PDB file of C-alpha atoms in Angstrom:
ATOM      1  CA  GLY A  14       0.101  -0.057  -0.016  1.00 42.00           C
ATOM      2  CA  ARG A  15       1.179   3.684  -0.101  1.00 37.00           C
ATOM      3  CA  ARG A  16       2.696   5.368   2.735  1.00 41.00           C
ATOM      4  CA  ASN A  17       2.467   8.962   3.560  1.00 41.00           C
ATOM      5  CA  VAL A  18       6.177  10.326   3.976  1.00 44.00           C
ATOM      6  CA  GLU A  19       6.382  13.416   6.236  1.00 42.00           C
ATOM      7  CA  PRO A  20       9.912  15.187   6.228  1.00 47.00           C
ATOM      8  CA  SER A  21       9.793  15.576   9.944  1.00 45.00           C
ATOM      9  CA  GLY A  22      11.226  12.229  10.390  1.00 45.00           C
ATOM     10  CA  THR A  23       8.944  11.831  13.557  1.00 45.00           C
ATOM     11  CA  SER A  24       5.774  10.164  11.500  1.00 47.00           C
ATOM     12  CA  PRO A  25       4.965   7.087  12.798  1.00 53.00           C
ATOM     13  CA  LEU A  26       5.358   5.666   9.414  1.00 83.00           C
ATOM     14  CA  THR A  27       8.991   6.343   9.483  1.00 94.00           C
ATOM     15  CA  THR A  28      10.728   2.973   9.595  1.00 96.00           C
ATOM     16  CA  ARG A  29      12.849   2.157  12.206  1.00 97.00           C
ATOM     17  CA  ILE A  30      15.941  -0.123  11.302  1.00 98.00           C
ATOM     18  CA  ALA A  31      18.476  -0.742  13.876  1.00 98.00           C
ATOM     19  CA  THR A  32      22.091  -2.706  13.259  1.00 98.00           C
ATOM     20  CA  ILE A  33      23.986  -4.443  15.816  1.00 97.00           C
ATOM     21  CA  GLY A  34      27.255  -6.803  15.635  1.00 95.00           C
ATOM     22  CA  PHE A  35      27.564  -9.850  17.858  1.00 94.00           C
ATOM     23  CA  THR A  36      31.535  -9.539  18.460  1.00 91.00           C
ATOM     24  CA  ARG A  37      32.959  -8.378  21.421  1.00 91.00           C
ATOM     25  CA  LYS A  38      29.737  -8.581  23.238  1.00 94.00           C
ATOM     26  CA  SER A  39      28.279 -10.752  26.052  1.00 93.00           C
ATOM     27  CA  ALA A  40      24.897 -12.345  25.319  1.00 94.00           C
ATOM     28  CA  ARG A  41      23.813 -10.313  28.157  1.00 95.00           C
ATOM     29  CA  ASP A  42      25.139  -6.862  26.458  1.00 96.00           C
ATOM     30  CA  PHE A  43      23.674  -7.928  23.276  1.00 97.00           C
ATOM     31  CA  PHE A  44      20.044  -8.822  24.372  1.00 97.00           C
ATOM     32  CA  ARG A  45      20.213  -5.317  26.380  1.00 97.00           C
ATOM     33  CA  LEU A  46      20.879  -3.602  23.497  1.00 97.00           C
ATOM     34  CA  LEU A  47      18.143  -5.086  21.600  1.00 98.00           C
ATOM     35  CA  ARG A  48      15.562  -4.404  24.557  1.00 97.00           C
ATOM     36  CA  GLU A  49      16.789  -0.788  24.890  1.00 96.00           C
ATOM     37  CA  GLY A  50      16.911  -0.253  21.246  1.00 96.00           C
ATOM     38  CA  GLY A  51      12.858  -1.352  20.716  1.00 97.00           C
ATOM     39  CA  VAL A  52      13.818  -4.158  18.578  1.00 98.00           C
ATOM     40  CA  ARG A  53      10.951  -6.606  17.904  1.00 98.00           C
ATOM     41  CA  SER A  54      12.625  -8.703  15.417  1.00 98.00           C
ATOM     42  CA  LEU A  55      16.260  -9.627  14.472  1.00 98.00           C
ATOM     43  CA  ILE A  56      17.191  -9.877  10.934  1.00 97.00           C
ATOM     44  CA  ASP A  57      20.133 -11.918  10.611  1.00 96.00           C
ATOM     45  CA  VAL A  58      22.113 -10.665   7.363  1.00 97.00           C
ATOM     46  CA  ARG A  59      24.971 -13.260   7.592  1.00 94.00           C
ATOM     47  CA  LEU A  60      25.899 -15.657   4.828  1.00 92.00           C
ATOM     48  CA  ASN A  61      27.277 -18.139   7.318  1.00 87.00           C
ATOM     49  CA  ASN A  62      25.145 -18.122  10.290  1.00 86.00           C
ATOM     50  CA  VAL A  63      26.045 -21.599  11.842  1.00 83.00           C
ATOM     51  CA  SER A  64      30.411 -21.126  12.383  1.00 78.00           C
ATOM     52  CA  GLN A  65      31.321 -22.557  15.952  1.00 70.00           C
ATOM     53  CA  LEU A  66      33.048 -18.719  16.151  1.00 70.00           C
ATOM     54  CA  ALA A  67      29.889 -17.316  16.522  1.00 74.00           C
ATOM     55  CA  GLY A  68      29.337 -18.575  20.264  1.00 82.00           C
ATOM     56  CA  PHE A  69      25.511 -17.287  21.129  1.00 89.00           C
ATOM     57  CA  ALA A  70      25.004 -16.075  18.043  1.00 91.00           C
ATOM     58  CA  LYS A  71      24.856 -19.515  16.296  1.00 89.00           C
ATOM     59  CA  LYS A  72      21.607 -19.653  14.057  1.00 90.00           C
ATOM     60  CA  ASP A  73      19.794 -22.237  16.199  1.00 91.00           C
ATOM     61  CA  ASP A  74      20.972 -20.641  19.634  1.00 92.00           C
ATOM     62  CA  LEU A  75      20.243 -17.367  18.657  1.00 95.00           C
ATOM     63  CA  ALA A  76      16.492 -18.256  17.356  1.00 95.00           C
ATOM     64  CA  TYR A  77      16.101 -19.779  20.849  1.00 96.00           C
ATOM     65  CA  PHE A  78      17.565 -16.851  22.810  1.00 95.00           C
ATOM     66  CA  CYS A  79      15.464 -14.398  20.746  1.00 97.00           C
ATOM     67  CA  GLU A  80      12.358 -16.581  21.364  1.00 97.00           C
ATOM     68  CA  LEU A  81      13.052 -16.139  25.114  1.00 96.00           C
ATOM     69  CA  HIS A  82      12.935 -12.203  24.527  1.00 96.00           C
ATOM     70  CA  GLY A  83      10.187 -12.232  22.648  1.00 97.00           C
ATOM     71  CA  ILE A  84      12.078 -10.939  19.575  1.00 98.00           C
ATOM     72  CA  ARG A  85      11.036 -12.656  16.319  1.00 97.00           C
ATOM     73  CA  TYR A  86      14.133 -14.408  14.464  1.00 97.00           C
ATOM     74  CA  VAL A  87      14.625 -14.283  10.616  1.00 96.00           C
ATOM     75  CA  HIS A  88      17.567 -15.068   8.458  1.00 95.00           C
ATOM     76  CA  ARG A  89      17.730 -13.052   5.449  1.00 96.00           C
ATOM     77  CA  PRO A  90      20.826 -14.236   3.471  1.00 95.00           C
ATOM     78  CA  GLU A  91      19.706 -12.079   0.504  1.00 96.00           C
ATOM     79  CA  LEU A  92      21.040  -9.390   2.331  1.00 98.00           C
ATOM     80  CA  ALA A  93      24.608 -11.015   2.565  1.00 97.00           C
ATOM     81  CA  PRO A  94      27.601 -10.619   0.081  1.00 96.00           C
ATOM     82  CA  THR A  95      28.445 -13.782  -1.711  1.00 96.00           C
ATOM     83  CA  GLN A  96      31.251 -15.933  -0.696  1.00 94.00           C
ATOM     84  CA  ALA A  97      33.451 -14.879  -3.635  1.00 94.00           C
ATOM     85  CA  MET A  98      32.773 -11.274  -2.694  1.00 94.00           C
ATOM     86  CA  LEU A  99      34.128 -11.971   0.925  1.00 92.00           C
ATOM     87  CA  ASP A 100      36.780 -14.092  -0.567  1.00 92.00           C
ATOM     88  CA  ALA A 101      38.132 -11.088  -2.798  1.00 91.00           C
ATOM     89  CA  TYR A 102      37.889  -8.713  -0.049  1.00 90.00           C
ATOM     90  CA  ARG A 103      39.969 -10.650   2.346  1.00 87.00           C
ATOM     91  CA  LYS A 104      42.433 -11.545  -0.403  1.00 88.00           C
ATOM     92  CA  ASN A 105      42.645  -7.996  -1.711  1.00 79.00           C
ATOM     93  CA  GLY A 106      43.911  -6.870   1.846  1.00 85.00           C
ATOM     94  CA  GLY A 107      40.589  -5.394   2.691  1.00 85.00           C
ATOM     95  CA  ASP A 108      39.900  -2.710   0.026  1.00 90.00           C
ATOM     96  CA  TRP A 109      36.727  -1.370   1.603  1.00 93.00           C
ATOM     97  CA  GLY A 110      35.957   1.207  -1.101  1.00 93.00           C
ATOM     98  CA  ALA A 111      35.951  -1.706  -3.829  1.00 93.00           C
ATOM     99  CA  TYR A 112      33.820  -4.159  -1.430  1.00 95.00           C
ATOM    100  CA  GLU A 113      31.184  -1.598  -0.648  1.00 96.00           C
ATOM    101  CA  ARG A 114      30.818  -0.806  -4.556  1.00 96.00           C
ATOM    102  CA  ARG A 115      30.592  -4.361  -5.524  1.00 96.00           C
ATOM    103  CA  PHE A 116      27.972  -5.154  -2.418  1.00 97.00           C
ATOM    104  CA  LEU A 117      25.785  -2.272  -3.342  1.00 98.00           C
ATOM    105  CA  THR A 118      25.765  -3.487  -7.015  1.00 98.00           C
ATOM    106  CA  LEU A 119      24.586  -7.025  -5.596  1.00 98.00           C
ATOM    107  CA  MET A 120      21.519  -5.201  -3.598  1.00 98.00           C
ATOM    108  CA  GLN A 121      20.496  -3.269  -6.653  1.00 98.00           C
ATOM    109  CA  GLU A 122      20.783  -6.746  -8.759  1.00 98.00           C
ATOM    110  CA  ARG A 123      18.736  -8.474  -6.086  1.00 98.00           C
ATOM    111  CA  GLU A 124      16.250  -5.592  -5.987  1.00 98.00           C
ATOM    112  CA  ILE A 125      15.998  -5.967  -2.292  1.00 98.00           C
ATOM    113  CA  GLU A 126      13.897  -2.746  -2.128  1.00 97.00           C
ATOM    114  CA  LYS A 127      11.260  -4.450  -3.719  1.00 97.00           C
ATOM    115  CA  LYS A 128      11.734  -7.934  -2.168  1.00 95.00           C
ATOM    116  CA  LEU A 129      11.183  -6.351   1.222  1.00 96.00           C
ATOM    117  CA  ARG A 130       8.557  -4.175   2.322  1.00 94.00           C
ATOM    118  CA  PRO A 131       9.406  -1.005   5.132  1.00 96.00           C
ATOM    119  CA  GLU A 132       6.812  -3.016   7.582  1.00 94.00           C
ATOM    120  CA  ASP A 133       9.005  -6.119   7.452  1.00 93.00           C
ATOM    121  CA  LEU A 134      12.149  -4.511   8.815  1.00 96.00           C
ATOM    122  CA  HIS A 135      10.068  -1.738  10.879  1.00 96.00           C
ATOM    123  CA  GLU A 136      11.472  -2.170  14.479  1.00 97.00           C
ATOM    124  CA  GLY A 137      13.917  -4.752  13.207  1.00 98.00           C
ATOM    125  CA  CYS A 138      17.564  -5.091  13.712  1.00 98.00           C
ATOM    126  CA  LEU A 139      20.134  -6.245  11.157  1.00 98.00           C
ATOM    127  CA  LEU A 140      22.643  -8.493  12.570  1.00 97.00           C
ATOM    128  CA  CYS A 141      26.080  -9.523  11.435  1.00 93.00           C
ATOM    129  CA  SER A 142      29.538 -10.136  13.097  1.00 90.00           C
ATOM    130  CA  GLU A 143      31.514  -6.688  12.909  1.00 91.00           C
ATOM    131  CA  ASP A 144      31.510  -5.182  16.216  1.00 90.00           C
ATOM    132  CA  ARG A 145      30.903  -1.935  14.661  1.00 91.00           C
ATOM    133  CA  PRO A 146      28.968  -0.603  11.416  1.00 93.00           C
ATOM    134  CA  HIS A 147      31.765   1.090   9.724  1.00 92.00           C
ATOM    135  CA  HIS A 148      32.979  -1.597   7.566  1.00 92.00           C
ATOM    136  CA  CYS A 149      30.041  -3.697   7.742  1.00 92.00           C
ATOM    137  CA  HIS A 150      27.374  -4.592   4.960  1.00 96.00           C
ATOM    138  CA  ARG A 151      24.427  -4.321   7.700  1.00 97.00           C
ATOM    139  CA  ARG A 152      24.909  -0.642   7.524  1.00 97.00           C
ATOM    140  CA  LEU A 153      25.307  -0.402   4.012  1.00 98.00           C
ATOM    141  CA  VAL A 154      21.827  -2.402   3.569  1.00 98.00           C
ATOM    142  CA  ALA A 155      20.204  -0.022   6.157  1.00 98.00           C
ATOM    143  CA  GLU A 156      21.927   3.068   4.128  1.00 98.00           C
ATOM    144  CA  TYR A 157      20.547   1.694   0.682  1.00 98.00           C
ATOM    145  CA  LEU A 158      17.134   0.879   1.748  1.00 97.00           C
ATOM    146  CA  ARG A 159      16.693   4.453   3.427  1.00 97.00           C
ATOM    147  CA  GLU A 160      17.934   5.906  -0.207  1.00 97.00           C
ATOM    148  CA  ARG A 161      15.255   3.837  -1.919  1.00 97.00           C
ATOM    149  CA  TRP A 162      12.304   4.013   0.656  1.00 96.00           C
ATOM    150  CA  GLY A 163      12.858   7.261   2.120  1.00 94.00           C
ATOM    151  CA  SER A 164      11.486   7.753   5.829  1.00 93.00           C
ATOM    152  CA  VAL A 165      13.993   5.573   7.429  1.00 97.00           C
ATOM    153  CA  ASP A 166      15.732   5.878  10.854  1.00 97.00           C
ATOM    154  CA  ILE A 167      18.988   3.984  11.176  1.00 97.00           C
ATOM    155  CA  ASP A 168      20.152   3.312  14.795  1.00 97.00           C
ATOM    156  CA  HIS A 169      23.434   1.325  15.086  1.00 97.00           C
ATOM    157  CA  LEU A 170      23.001  -0.483  18.661  1.00 97.00           C
ATOM    158  CA  LEU A 171      26.761  -0.221  20.004  1.00 95.00           C
ATOM    159  CA  LEU A 172      28.352  -0.350  23.550  1.00 92.00           C
ATOM    160  CA  PRO A 173      30.006   2.570  24.911  1.00 86.00           C
ATOM    161  CA  GLN A 174      33.675   2.679  23.961  1.00 75.00           C
ATOM    162  CA  ARG A 175      36.017   1.443  26.271  1.00 60.00           C
ATOM    163  CA  ARG A 176      39.426   2.976  26.881  1.00 50.00           C
ATOM    164  CA  ARG A 177      41.964   1.243  25.592  1.00 51.00           C
ATOM    165  CA  ARG A 178      45.122   0.715  27.812  1.00 52.00           C
ATOM    166  CA  ALA A 179      48.309   1.792  26.383  1.00 48.00           C
TER     167      ALA A 179
END
């Protein structure tokens, strides 16, 4: 259906999308951030969500923990890069600019803005592994959708920065 878009950004029709990475977070901190962020569904945008390295964020465990917290869990691998893209990024020494361009082209080719509806992601949280959103495809997905849909608020759920010891 049609949506009214108000430039104020305070319209109830604004789609609210959060993002989070699970690394460097305990399960307690992770779920506290989701709760405080008003997240109703966790949208897993990882290609591989069964790695032993994921700890509490392995697919089946994460789905169970979400259920305990009243959060819907959904895996959306169409919002993930391809394995070839990930491999090329690692092999090329992490050229973020090249990776970002390839990933955004992939999202265009997949037409994710037509396959998803704003209401599918409203009060949802895009999940991947990266601790911070700067070099992470979850941020690119959120920004891509904001560009196409308009009226999208993005909230990156982060723990307060800890001081690093010298």
